[in-house]
PDB file of C-alpha atoms and ligand atoms in Angstrom:
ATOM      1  CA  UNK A 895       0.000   0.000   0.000  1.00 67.00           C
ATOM      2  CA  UNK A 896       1.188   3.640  -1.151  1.00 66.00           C
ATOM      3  CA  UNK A 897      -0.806   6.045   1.356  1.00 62.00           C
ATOM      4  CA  UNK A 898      -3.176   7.079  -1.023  1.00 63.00           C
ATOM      5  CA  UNK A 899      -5.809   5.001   0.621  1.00 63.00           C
ATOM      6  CA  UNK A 900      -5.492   7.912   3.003  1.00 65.00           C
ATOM      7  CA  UNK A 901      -6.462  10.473   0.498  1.00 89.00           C
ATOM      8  CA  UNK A 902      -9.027   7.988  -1.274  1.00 94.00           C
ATOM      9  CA  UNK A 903     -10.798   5.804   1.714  1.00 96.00           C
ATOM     10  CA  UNK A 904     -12.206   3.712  -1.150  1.00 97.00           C
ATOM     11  CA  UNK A 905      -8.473   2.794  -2.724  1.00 98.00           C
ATOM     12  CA  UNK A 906      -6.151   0.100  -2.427  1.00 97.00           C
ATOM     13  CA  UNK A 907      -2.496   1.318  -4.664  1.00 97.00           C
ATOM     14  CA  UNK A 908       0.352  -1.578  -4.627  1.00 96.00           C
ATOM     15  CA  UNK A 909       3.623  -0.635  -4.088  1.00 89.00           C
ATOM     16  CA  UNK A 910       5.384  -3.706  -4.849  1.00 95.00           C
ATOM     17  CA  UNK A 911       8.331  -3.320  -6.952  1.00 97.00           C
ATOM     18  CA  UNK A 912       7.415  -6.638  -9.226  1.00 97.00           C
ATOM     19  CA  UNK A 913       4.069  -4.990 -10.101  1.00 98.00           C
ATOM     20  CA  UNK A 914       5.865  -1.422 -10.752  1.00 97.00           C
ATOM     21  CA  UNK A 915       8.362  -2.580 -12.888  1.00 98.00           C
ATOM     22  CA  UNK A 916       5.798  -5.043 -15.146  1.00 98.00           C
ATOM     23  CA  UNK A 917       3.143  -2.149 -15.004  1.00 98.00           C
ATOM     24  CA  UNK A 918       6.280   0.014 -16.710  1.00 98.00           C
ATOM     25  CA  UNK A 919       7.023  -1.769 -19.490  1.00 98.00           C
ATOM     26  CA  UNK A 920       2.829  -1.980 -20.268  1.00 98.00           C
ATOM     27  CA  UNK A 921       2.612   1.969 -19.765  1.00 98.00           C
ATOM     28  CA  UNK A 922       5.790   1.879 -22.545  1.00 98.00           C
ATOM     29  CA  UNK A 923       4.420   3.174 -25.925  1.00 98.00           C
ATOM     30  CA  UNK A 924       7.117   0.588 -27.326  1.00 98.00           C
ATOM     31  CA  UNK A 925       5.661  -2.456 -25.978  1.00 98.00           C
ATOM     32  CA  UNK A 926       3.513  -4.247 -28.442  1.00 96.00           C
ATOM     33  CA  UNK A 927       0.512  -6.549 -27.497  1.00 95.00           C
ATOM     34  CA  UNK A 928       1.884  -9.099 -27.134  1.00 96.00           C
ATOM     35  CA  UNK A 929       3.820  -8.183 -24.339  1.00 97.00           C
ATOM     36  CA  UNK A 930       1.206  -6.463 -23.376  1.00 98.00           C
ATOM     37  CA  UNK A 931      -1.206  -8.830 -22.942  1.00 97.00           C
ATOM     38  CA  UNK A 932       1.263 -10.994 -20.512  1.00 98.00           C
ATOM     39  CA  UNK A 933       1.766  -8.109 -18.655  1.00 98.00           C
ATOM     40  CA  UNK A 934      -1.845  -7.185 -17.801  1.00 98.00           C
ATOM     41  CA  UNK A 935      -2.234 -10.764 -16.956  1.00 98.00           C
ATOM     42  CA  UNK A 936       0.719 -11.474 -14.619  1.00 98.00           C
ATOM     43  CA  UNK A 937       0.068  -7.962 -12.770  1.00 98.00           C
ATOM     44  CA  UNK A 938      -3.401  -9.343 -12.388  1.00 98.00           C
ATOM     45  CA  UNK A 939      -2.205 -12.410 -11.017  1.00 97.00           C
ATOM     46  CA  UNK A 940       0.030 -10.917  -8.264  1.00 97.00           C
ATOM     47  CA  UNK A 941      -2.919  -8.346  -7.487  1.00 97.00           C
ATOM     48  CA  UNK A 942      -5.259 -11.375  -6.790  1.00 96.00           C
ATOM     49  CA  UNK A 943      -3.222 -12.568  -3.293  1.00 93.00           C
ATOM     50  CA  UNK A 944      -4.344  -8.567  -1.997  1.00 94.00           C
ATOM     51  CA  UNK A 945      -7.684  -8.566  -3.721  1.00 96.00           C
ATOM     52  CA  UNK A 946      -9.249 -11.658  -2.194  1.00 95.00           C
ATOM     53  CA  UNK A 947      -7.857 -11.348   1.445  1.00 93.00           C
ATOM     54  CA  UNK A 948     -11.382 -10.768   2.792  1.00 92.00           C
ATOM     55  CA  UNK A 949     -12.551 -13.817   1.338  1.00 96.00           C
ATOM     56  CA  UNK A 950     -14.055 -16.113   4.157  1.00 94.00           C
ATOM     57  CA  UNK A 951     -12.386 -19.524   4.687  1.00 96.00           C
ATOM     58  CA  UNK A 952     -14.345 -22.406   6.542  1.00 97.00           C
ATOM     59  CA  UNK A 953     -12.390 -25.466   8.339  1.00 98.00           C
ATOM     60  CA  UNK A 954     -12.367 -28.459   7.702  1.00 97.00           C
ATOM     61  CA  UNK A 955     -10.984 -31.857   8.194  1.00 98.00           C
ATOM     62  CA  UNK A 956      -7.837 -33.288   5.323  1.00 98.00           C
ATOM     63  CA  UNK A 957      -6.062 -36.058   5.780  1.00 98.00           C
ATOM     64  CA  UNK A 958      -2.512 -35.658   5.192  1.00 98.00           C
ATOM     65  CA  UNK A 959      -0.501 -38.889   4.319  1.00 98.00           C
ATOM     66  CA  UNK A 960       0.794 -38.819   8.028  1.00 98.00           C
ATOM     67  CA  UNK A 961      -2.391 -38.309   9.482  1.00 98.00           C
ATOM     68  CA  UNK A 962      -5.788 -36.264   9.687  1.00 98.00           C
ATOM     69  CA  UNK A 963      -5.569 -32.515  10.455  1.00 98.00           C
ATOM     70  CA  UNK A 964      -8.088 -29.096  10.385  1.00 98.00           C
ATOM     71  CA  UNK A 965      -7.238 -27.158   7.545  1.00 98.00           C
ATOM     72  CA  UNK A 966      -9.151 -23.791   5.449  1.00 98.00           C
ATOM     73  CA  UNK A 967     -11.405 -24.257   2.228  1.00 96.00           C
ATOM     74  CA  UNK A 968     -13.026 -21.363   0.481  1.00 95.00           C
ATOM     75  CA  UNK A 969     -16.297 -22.949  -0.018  1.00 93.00           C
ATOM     76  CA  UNK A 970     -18.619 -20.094  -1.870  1.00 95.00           C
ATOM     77  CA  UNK A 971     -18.452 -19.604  -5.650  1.00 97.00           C
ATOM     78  CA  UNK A 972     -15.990 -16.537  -6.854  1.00 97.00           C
ATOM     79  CA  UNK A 973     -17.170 -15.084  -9.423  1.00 98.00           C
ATOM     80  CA  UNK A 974     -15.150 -12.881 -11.570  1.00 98.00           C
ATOM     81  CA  UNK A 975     -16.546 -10.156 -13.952  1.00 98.00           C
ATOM     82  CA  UNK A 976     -14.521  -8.443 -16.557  1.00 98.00           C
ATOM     83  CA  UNK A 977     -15.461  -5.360 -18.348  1.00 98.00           C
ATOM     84  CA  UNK A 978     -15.079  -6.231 -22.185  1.00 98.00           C
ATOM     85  CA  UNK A 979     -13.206  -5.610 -23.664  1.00 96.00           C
ATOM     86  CA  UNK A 980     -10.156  -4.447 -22.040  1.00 97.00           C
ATOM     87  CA  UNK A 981     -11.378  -6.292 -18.366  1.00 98.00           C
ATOM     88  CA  UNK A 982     -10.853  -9.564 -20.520  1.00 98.00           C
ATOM     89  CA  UNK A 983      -6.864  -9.026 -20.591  1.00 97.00           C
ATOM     90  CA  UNK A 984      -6.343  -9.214 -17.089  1.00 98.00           C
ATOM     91  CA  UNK A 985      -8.947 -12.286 -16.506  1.00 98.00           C
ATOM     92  CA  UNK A 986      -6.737 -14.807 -17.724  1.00 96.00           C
ATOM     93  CA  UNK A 987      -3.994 -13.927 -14.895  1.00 97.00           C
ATOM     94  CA  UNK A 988      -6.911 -13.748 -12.424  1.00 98.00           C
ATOM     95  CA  UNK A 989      -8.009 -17.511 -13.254  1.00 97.00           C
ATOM     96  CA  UNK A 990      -4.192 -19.326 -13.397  1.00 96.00           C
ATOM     97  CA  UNK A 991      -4.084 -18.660  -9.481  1.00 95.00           C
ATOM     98  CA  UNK A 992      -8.410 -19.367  -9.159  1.00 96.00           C
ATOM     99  CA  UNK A 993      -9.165 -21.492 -11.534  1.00 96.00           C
ATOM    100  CA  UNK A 994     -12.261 -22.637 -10.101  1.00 95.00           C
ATOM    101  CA  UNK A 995     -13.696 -19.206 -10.454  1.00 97.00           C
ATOM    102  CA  UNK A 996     -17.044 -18.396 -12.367  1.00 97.00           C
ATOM    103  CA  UNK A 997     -16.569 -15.555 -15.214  1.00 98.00           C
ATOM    104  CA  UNK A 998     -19.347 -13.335 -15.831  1.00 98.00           C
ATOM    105  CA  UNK A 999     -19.208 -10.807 -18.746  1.00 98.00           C
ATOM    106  CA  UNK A1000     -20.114  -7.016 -19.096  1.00 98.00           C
ATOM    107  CA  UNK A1001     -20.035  -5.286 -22.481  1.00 98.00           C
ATOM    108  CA  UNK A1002     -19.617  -1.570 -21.244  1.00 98.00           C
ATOM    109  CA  UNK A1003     -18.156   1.033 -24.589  1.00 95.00           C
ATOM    110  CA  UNK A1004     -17.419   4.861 -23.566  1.00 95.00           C
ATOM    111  CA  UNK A1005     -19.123   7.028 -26.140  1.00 94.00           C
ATOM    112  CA  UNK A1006     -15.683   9.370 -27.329  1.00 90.00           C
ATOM    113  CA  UNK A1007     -17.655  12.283 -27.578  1.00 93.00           C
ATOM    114  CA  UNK A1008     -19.569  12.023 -24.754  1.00 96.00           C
ATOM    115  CA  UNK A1009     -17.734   9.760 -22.291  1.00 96.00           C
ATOM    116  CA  UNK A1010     -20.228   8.173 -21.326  1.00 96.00           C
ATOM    117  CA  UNK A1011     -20.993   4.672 -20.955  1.00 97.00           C
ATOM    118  CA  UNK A1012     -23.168   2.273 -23.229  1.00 97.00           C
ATOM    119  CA  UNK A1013     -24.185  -1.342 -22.346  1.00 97.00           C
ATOM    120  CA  UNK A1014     -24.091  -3.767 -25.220  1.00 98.00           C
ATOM    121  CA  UNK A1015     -23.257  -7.457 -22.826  1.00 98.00           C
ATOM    122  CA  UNK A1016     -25.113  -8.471 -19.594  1.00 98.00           C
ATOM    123  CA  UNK A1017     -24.316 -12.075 -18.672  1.00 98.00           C
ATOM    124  CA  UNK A1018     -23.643 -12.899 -15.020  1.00 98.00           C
ATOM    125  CA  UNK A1019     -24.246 -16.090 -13.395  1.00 96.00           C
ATOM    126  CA  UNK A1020     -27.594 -16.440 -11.543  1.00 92.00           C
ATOM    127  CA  UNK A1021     -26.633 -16.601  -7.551  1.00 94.00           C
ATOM    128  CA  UNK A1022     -24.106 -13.446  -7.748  1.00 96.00           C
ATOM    129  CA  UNK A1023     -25.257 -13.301  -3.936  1.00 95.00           C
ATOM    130  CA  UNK A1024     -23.958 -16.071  -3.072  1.00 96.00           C
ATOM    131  CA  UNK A1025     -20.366 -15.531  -2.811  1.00 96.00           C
ATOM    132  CA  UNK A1026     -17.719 -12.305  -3.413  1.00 97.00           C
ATOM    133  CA  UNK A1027     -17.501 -10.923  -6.661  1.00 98.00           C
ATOM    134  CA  UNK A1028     -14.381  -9.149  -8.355  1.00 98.00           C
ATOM    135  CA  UNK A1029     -15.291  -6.909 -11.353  1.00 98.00           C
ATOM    136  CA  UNK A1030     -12.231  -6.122 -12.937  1.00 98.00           C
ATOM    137  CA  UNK A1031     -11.197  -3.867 -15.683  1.00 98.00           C
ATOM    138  CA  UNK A1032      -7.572  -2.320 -16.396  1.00 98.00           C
ATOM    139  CA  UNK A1033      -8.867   1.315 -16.524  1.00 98.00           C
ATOM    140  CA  UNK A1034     -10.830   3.432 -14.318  1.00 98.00           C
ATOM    141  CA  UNK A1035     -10.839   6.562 -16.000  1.00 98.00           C
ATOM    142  CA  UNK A1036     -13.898   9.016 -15.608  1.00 98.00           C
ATOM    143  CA  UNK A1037     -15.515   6.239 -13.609  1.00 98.00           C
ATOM    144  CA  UNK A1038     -18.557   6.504 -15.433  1.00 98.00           C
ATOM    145  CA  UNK A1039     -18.310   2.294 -17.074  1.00 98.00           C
ATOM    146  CA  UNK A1040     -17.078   1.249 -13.374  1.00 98.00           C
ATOM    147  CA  UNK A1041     -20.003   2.644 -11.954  1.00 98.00           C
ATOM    148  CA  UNK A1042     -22.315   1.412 -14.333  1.00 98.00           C
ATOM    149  CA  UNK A1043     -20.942  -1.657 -13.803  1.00 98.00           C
ATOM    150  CA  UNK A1044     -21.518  -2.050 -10.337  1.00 98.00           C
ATOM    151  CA  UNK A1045     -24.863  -0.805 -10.939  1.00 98.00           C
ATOM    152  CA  UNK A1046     -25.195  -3.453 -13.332  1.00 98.00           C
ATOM    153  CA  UNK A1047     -23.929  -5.900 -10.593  1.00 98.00           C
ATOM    154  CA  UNK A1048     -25.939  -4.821  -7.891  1.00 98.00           C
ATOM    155  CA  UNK A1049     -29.180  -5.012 -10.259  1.00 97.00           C
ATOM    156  CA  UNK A1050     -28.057  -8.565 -10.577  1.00 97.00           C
ATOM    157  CA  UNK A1051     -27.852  -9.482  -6.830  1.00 97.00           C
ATOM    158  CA  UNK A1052     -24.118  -8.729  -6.260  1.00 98.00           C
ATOM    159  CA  UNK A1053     -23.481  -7.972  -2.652  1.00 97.00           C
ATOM    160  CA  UNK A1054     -19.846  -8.810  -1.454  1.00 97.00           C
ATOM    161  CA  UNK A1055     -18.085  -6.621  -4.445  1.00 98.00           C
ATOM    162  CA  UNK A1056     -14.188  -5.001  -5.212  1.00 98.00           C
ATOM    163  CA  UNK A1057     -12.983  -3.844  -8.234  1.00 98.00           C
ATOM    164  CA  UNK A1058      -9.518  -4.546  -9.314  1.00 98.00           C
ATOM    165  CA  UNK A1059      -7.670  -2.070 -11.738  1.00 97.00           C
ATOM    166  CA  UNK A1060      -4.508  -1.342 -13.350  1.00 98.00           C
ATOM    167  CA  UNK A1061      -4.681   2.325 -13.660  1.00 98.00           C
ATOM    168  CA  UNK A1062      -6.400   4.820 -11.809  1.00 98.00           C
ATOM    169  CA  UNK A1063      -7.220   8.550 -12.207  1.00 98.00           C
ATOM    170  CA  UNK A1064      -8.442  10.634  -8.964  1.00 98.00           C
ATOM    171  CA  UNK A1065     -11.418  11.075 -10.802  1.00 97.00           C
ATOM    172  CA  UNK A1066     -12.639   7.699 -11.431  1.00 98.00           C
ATOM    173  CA  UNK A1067     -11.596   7.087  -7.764  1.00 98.00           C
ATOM    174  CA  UNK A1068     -13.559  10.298  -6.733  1.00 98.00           C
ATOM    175  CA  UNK A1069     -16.294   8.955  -8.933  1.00 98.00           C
ATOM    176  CA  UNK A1070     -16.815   5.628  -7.155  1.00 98.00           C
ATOM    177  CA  UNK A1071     -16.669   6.634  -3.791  1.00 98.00           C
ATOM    178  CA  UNK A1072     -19.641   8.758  -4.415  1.00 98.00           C
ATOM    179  CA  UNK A1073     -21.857   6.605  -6.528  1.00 98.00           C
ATOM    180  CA  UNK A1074     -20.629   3.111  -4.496  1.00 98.00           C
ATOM    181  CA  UNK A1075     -18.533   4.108  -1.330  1.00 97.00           C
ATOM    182  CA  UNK A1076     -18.304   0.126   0.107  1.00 97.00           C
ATOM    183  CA  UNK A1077     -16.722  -0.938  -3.125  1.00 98.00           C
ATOM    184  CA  UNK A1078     -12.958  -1.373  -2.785  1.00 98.00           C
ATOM    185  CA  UNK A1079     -10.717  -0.642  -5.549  1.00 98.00           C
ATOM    186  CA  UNK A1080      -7.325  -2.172  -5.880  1.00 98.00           C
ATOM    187  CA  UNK A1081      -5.609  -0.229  -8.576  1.00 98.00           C
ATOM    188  CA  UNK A1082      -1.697  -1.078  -9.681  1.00 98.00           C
ATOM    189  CA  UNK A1083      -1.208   2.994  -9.884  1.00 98.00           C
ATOM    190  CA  UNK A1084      -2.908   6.261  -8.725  1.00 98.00           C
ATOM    191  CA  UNK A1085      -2.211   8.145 -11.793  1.00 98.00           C
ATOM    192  CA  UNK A1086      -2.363  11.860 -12.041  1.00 98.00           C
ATOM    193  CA  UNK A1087      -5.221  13.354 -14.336  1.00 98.00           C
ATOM    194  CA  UNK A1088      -7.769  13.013 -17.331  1.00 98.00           C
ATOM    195  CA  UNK A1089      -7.003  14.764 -20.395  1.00 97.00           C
ATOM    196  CA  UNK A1090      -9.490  16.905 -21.776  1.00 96.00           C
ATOM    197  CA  UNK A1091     -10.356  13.171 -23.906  1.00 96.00           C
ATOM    198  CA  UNK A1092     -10.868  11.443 -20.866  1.00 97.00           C
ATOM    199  CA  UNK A1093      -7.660   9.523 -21.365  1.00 98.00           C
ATOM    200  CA  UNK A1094      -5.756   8.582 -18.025  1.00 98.00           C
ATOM    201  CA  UNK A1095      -2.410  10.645 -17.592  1.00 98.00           C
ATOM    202  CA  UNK A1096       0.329   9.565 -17.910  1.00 98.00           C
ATOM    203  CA  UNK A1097      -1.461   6.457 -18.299  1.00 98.00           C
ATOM    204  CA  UNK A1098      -0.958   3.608 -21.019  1.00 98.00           C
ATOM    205  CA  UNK A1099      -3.296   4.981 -23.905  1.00 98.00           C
ATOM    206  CA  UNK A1100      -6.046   2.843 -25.071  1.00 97.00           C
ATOM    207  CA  UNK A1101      -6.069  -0.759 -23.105  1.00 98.00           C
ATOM    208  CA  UNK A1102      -8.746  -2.411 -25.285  1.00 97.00           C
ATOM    209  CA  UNK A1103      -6.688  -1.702 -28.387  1.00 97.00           C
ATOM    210  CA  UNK A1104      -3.027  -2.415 -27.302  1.00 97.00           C
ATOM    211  CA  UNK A1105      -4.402  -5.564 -25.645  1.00 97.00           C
ATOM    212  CA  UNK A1106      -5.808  -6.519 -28.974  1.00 95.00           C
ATOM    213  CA  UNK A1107      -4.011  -5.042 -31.385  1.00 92.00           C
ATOM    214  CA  UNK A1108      -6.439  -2.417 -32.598  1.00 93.00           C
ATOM    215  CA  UNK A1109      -5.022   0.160 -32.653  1.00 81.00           C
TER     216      UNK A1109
HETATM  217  C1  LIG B1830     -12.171   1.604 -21.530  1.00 88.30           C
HETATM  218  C2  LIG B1830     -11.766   0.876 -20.270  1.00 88.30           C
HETATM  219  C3  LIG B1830     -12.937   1.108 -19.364  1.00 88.30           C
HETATM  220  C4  LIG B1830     -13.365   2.503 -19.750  1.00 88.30           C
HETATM  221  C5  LIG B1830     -12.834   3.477 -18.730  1.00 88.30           C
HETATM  222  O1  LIG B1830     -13.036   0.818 -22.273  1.00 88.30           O
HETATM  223  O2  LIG B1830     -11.471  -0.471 -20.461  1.00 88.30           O
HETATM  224  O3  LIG B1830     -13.978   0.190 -19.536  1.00 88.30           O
HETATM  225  O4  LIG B1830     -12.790   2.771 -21.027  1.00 88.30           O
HETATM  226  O5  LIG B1830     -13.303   4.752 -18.956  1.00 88.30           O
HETATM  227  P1  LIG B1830     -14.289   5.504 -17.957  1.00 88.30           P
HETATM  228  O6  LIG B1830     -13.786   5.275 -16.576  1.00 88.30           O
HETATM  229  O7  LIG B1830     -14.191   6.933 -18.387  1.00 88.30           O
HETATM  230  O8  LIG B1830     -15.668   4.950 -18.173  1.00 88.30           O
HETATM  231  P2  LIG B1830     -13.639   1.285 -23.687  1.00 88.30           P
HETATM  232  O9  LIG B1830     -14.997   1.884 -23.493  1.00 88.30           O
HETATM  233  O10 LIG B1830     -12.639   2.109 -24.424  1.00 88.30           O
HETATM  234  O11 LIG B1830     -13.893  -0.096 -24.422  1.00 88.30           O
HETATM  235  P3  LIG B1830     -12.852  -1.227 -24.899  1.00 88.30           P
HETATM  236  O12 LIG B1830     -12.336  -1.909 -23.664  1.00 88.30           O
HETATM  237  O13 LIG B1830     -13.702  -2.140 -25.723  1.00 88.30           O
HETATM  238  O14 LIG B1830     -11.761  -0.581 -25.693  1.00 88.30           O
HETATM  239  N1  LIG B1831      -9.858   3.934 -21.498  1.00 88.30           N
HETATM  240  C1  LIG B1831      -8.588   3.549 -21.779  1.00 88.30           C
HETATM  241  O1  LIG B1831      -8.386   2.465 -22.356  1.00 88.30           O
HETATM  242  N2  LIG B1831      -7.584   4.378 -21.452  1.00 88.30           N
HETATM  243  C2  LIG B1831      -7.782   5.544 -20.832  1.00 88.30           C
HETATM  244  O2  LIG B1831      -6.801   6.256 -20.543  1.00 88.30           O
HETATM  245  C3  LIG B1831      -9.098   5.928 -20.534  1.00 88.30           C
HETATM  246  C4  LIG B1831     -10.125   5.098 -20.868  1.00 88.30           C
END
């Protein structure tokens, strides 16, 4: 953690130099998506350990081959929700370390002119109550598709939610604390502004297209 969770009550910012040094070579124009693509998804893996802390853990009984002991089982269904199509790009990393995880999707495009968010996907598994739910997507610019996600979510059943990021502006932060203040956002980087696009400074550009080659 950075201190910013001081500033922002509702922010989680990882300091750890592994996730700093693979988020710098994503932010680097140079890096093509290929590269990029592993990177979002092994920052995403190292961000899980952090991101699912709160996650409750029953006992129970395993038998070891030297005998039987009490050990910990996470026994209610994860689901994980990426925000197409950039949320998809960090997914993959997400699953390799909880693979038993359900995926739901969201379809969420900004409008360019207006910034605003449009719905095009809505599939989420039917009992999102009945276990903690991680909506992920790389970017949290304006905050306006992060906040219609949740909304989304929440329409859905979702109670036990955190977002996990790569980027973060203040205003996307600012954003979510007043349209969701009990969702938790774990964000690689606090970055410093919008441009007058909407586009995260410094930033990485456009994650949907470097992740698939769009451009
Ligand atoms: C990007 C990004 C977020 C959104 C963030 O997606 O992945 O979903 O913009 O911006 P906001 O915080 O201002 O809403 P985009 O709409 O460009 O779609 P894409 O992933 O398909 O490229
Ligand atoms: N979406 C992106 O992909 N990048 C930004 O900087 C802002 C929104």
């Amino acid at each position: 953690m950075d201190g910013s969770e001081h500033k922002h009550p509702n922010l989680v910012v990882f300091d750890h130099p592994l996730i700093r040094d693979k988020l710098t070579s994503a932010r680097d124009r140079a890096t093509g998506h290929r590269a990029f693509r592993a990177l979002l998804a092994q920052i995403a893996g190292l961000m899980v350990y952090e991101v699912t802390r709160s996650f409750e853990a029953v006992e129970i009984e395993v038998e070891t081959p030297m005998q039987r002991m009490r050990g910990w089982r996470i026994e209610t269904p994860i689901t994980v929700v990426p925000v197409l199509r950039a949320g998809l790009g960090m997914t993959g990393g997400i699953l390799e370390v909880m693979p038993e995880a359900r995926i739901g999707h969201l379809g969420l495009a900004r409008d360019e002119r207006t910034l605003a968010p449009k719905a095009y996907l809505n599939k989420l598994p039917r009992d999102l109550d009945s276990g903690p739910v991680i909506l992920v997507d790389p970017m949290l610019a304006t905050g306006g598709s992060a906040s219609a996600a949740v909304a989304m979510l929440r329409g859905a059943g979702a109670r036990d939610l955190r977002m996990i990021c790569l980027v973060a502006s203040p205003e996307g932060v600012t954003r979510m604390r007043e349209d969701h203040p009990d969702v938790t956002i774990y964000a690689a980087a606090l970055d410093e502004r919008l441009d007058e696009r909407g586009y995260i400074m410094p930033g990485l550009g456009d994650a949907g297209d470097r992740l698939f080659g769009t451009e």
